[in-house]
CSV table of C-alpha atoms in Angstrom, one decimal:
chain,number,residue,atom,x,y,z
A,1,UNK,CA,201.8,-18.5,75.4
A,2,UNK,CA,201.2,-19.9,72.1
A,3,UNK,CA,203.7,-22.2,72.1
A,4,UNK,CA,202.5,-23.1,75.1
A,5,UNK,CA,199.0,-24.2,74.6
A,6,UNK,CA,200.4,-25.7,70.9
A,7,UNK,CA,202.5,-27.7,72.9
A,8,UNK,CA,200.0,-29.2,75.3
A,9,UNK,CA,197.2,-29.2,72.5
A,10,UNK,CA,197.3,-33.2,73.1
A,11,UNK,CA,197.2,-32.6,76.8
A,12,UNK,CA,194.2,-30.7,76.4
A,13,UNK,CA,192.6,-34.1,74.1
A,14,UNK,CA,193.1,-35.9,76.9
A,15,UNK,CA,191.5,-33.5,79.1
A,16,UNK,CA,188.4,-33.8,76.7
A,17,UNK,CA,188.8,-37.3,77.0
A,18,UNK,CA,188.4,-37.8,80.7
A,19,UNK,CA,185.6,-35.2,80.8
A,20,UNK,CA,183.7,-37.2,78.3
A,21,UNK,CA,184.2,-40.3,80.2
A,22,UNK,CA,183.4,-38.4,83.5
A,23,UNK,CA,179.8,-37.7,81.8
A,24,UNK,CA,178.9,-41.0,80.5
A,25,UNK,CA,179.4,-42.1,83.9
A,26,UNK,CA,177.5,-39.6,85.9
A,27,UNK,CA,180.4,-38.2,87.2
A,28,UNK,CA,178.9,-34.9,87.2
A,29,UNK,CA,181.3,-32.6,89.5
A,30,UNK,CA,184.5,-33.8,87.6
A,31,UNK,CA,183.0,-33.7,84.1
A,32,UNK,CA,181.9,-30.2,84.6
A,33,UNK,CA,185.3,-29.0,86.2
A,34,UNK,CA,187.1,-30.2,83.5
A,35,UNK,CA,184.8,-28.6,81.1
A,36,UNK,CA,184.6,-25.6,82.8
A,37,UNK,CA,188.6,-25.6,82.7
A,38,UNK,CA,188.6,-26.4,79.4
A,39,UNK,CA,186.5,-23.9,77.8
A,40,UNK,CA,188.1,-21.0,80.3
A,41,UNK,CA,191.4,-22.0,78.8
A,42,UNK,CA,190.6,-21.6,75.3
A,43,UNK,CA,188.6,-18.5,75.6
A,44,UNK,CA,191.7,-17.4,76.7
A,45,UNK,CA,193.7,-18.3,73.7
A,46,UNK,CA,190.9,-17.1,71.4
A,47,UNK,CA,190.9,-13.5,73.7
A,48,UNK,CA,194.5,-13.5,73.1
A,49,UNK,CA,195.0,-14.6,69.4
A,50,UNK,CA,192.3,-12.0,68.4
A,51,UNK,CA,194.4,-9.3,70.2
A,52,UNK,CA,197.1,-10.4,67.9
A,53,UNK,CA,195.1,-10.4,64.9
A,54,UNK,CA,193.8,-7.1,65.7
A,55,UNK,CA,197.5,-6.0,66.3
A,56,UNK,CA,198.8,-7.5,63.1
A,57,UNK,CA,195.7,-6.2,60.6
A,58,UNK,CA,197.9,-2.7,61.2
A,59,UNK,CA,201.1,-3.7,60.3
A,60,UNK,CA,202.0,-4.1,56.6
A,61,UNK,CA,205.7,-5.3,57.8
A,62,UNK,CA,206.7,-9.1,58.4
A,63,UNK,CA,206.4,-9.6,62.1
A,64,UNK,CA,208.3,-12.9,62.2
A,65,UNK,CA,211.6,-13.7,60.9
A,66,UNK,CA,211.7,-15.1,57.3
A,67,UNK,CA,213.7,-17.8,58.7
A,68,UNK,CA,210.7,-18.6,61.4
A,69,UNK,CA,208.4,-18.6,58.9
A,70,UNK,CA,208.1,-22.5,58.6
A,71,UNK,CA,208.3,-23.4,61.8
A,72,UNK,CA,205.1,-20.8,62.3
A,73,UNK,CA,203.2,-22.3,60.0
A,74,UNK,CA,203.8,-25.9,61.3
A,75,UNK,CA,203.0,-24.8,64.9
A,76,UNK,CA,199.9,-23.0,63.7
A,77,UNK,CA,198.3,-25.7,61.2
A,78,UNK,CA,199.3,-28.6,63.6
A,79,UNK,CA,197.1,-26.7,66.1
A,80,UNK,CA,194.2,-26.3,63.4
A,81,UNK,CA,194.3,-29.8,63.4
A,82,UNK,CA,194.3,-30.7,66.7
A,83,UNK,CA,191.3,-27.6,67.2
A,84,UNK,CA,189.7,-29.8,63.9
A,85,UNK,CA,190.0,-33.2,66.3
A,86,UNK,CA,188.3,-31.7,68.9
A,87,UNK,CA,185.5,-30.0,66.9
A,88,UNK,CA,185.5,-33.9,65.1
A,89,UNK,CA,184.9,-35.4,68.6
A,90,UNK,CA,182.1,-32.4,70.1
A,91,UNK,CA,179.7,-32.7,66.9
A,92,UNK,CA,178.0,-35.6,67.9
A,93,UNK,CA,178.1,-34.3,71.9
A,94,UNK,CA,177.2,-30.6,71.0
A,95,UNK,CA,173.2,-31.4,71.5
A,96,UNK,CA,173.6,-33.1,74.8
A,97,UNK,CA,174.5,-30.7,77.2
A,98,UNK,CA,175.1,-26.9,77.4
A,99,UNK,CA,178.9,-27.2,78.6
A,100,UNK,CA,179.9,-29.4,75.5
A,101,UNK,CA,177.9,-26.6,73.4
A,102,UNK,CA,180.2,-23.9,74.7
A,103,UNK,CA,183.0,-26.0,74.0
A,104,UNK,CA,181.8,-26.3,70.5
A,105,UNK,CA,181.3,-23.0,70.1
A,106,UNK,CA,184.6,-21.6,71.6
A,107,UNK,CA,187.1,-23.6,69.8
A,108,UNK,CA,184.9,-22.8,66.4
A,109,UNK,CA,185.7,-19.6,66.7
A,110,UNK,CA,189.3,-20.3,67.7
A,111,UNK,CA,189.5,-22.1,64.8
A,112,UNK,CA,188.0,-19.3,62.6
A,113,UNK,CA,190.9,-16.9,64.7
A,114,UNK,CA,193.9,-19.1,64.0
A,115,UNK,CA,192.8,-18.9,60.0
A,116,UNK,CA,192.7,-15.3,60.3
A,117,UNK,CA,195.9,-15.3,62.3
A,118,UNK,CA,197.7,-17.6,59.3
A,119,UNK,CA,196.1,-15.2,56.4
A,120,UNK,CA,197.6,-12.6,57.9
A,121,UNK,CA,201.1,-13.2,58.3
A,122,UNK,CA,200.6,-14.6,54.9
A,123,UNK,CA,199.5,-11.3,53.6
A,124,UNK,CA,202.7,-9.5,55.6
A,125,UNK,CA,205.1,-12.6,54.0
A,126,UNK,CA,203.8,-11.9,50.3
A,127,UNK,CA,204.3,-8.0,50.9
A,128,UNK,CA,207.9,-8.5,52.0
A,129,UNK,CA,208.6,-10.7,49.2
A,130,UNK,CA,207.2,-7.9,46.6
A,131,UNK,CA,208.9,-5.7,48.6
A,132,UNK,CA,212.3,-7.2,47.9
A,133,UNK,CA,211.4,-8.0,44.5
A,134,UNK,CA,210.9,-4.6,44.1
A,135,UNK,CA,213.9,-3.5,45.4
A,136,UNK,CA,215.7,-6.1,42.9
A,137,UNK,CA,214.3,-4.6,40.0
């Protein structure tokens, strides 16, 4: 499912997009499906990412593959960015209306979750490499 969403992060910028266009111009049923849609769909992700975080706080072993460990961290920082975008384009809408508020506020703490998500498979990547150090000495 992550890859998922990582993979149609841009698809959901242009959602954004069309919702914010749909508001300017009074469009009122389609702006607030799209929003409604959008903001669902990331509370998923931020339900689903905090599950894994809670998982992972309880494992001291590397979950991922050392040799996936690049590609993780690409996939994950390329969707910080893209949740960084978004937050970028919702400051200045934030105060206008409630949905675009909610928005704000969901993909903030999706943010905050993805951080947490990367510190911890950092944390499980640092043990595994004292580990083996260890074992070396």
């Amino acid at each position: 499912m992550m890859t998922a969403i990582m993979n149609n992060g841009d698809a959901y910028l242009d959602f954004f997009d069309i919702a914010v266009e749909a508001y300017n111009t009074k469009k009122t049923n389609i702006y607030r499906k799209i929003m409604t849609t959008l903001i669902s769909s990331y509370k998923k992700r931020l339900h689903e990412i905090e599950i894994e975080n809670s998982d992972l706080e309880n494992v001291d072993l590397l979950t991922i593959n050392e040799e996936d460990l690049d590609l993780f961290y690409d996939a994950m920082y390329e969707m910080v960015d893209l949740i960084k975008l978004l937050k970028t384009h919702l400051l200045p809408l934030k105060e206008k209306d409630g949905l675009f508020a909610d928005l704000y506020q969901t993909v903030d703490k999706l943010h905050d979750a993805f951080m947490l998500h990367i510190d911890l498979i950092s944390m499980q990547e640092v043990r595994a490499l004292q580990d083996r150090y260890a074992k070396a000495s």
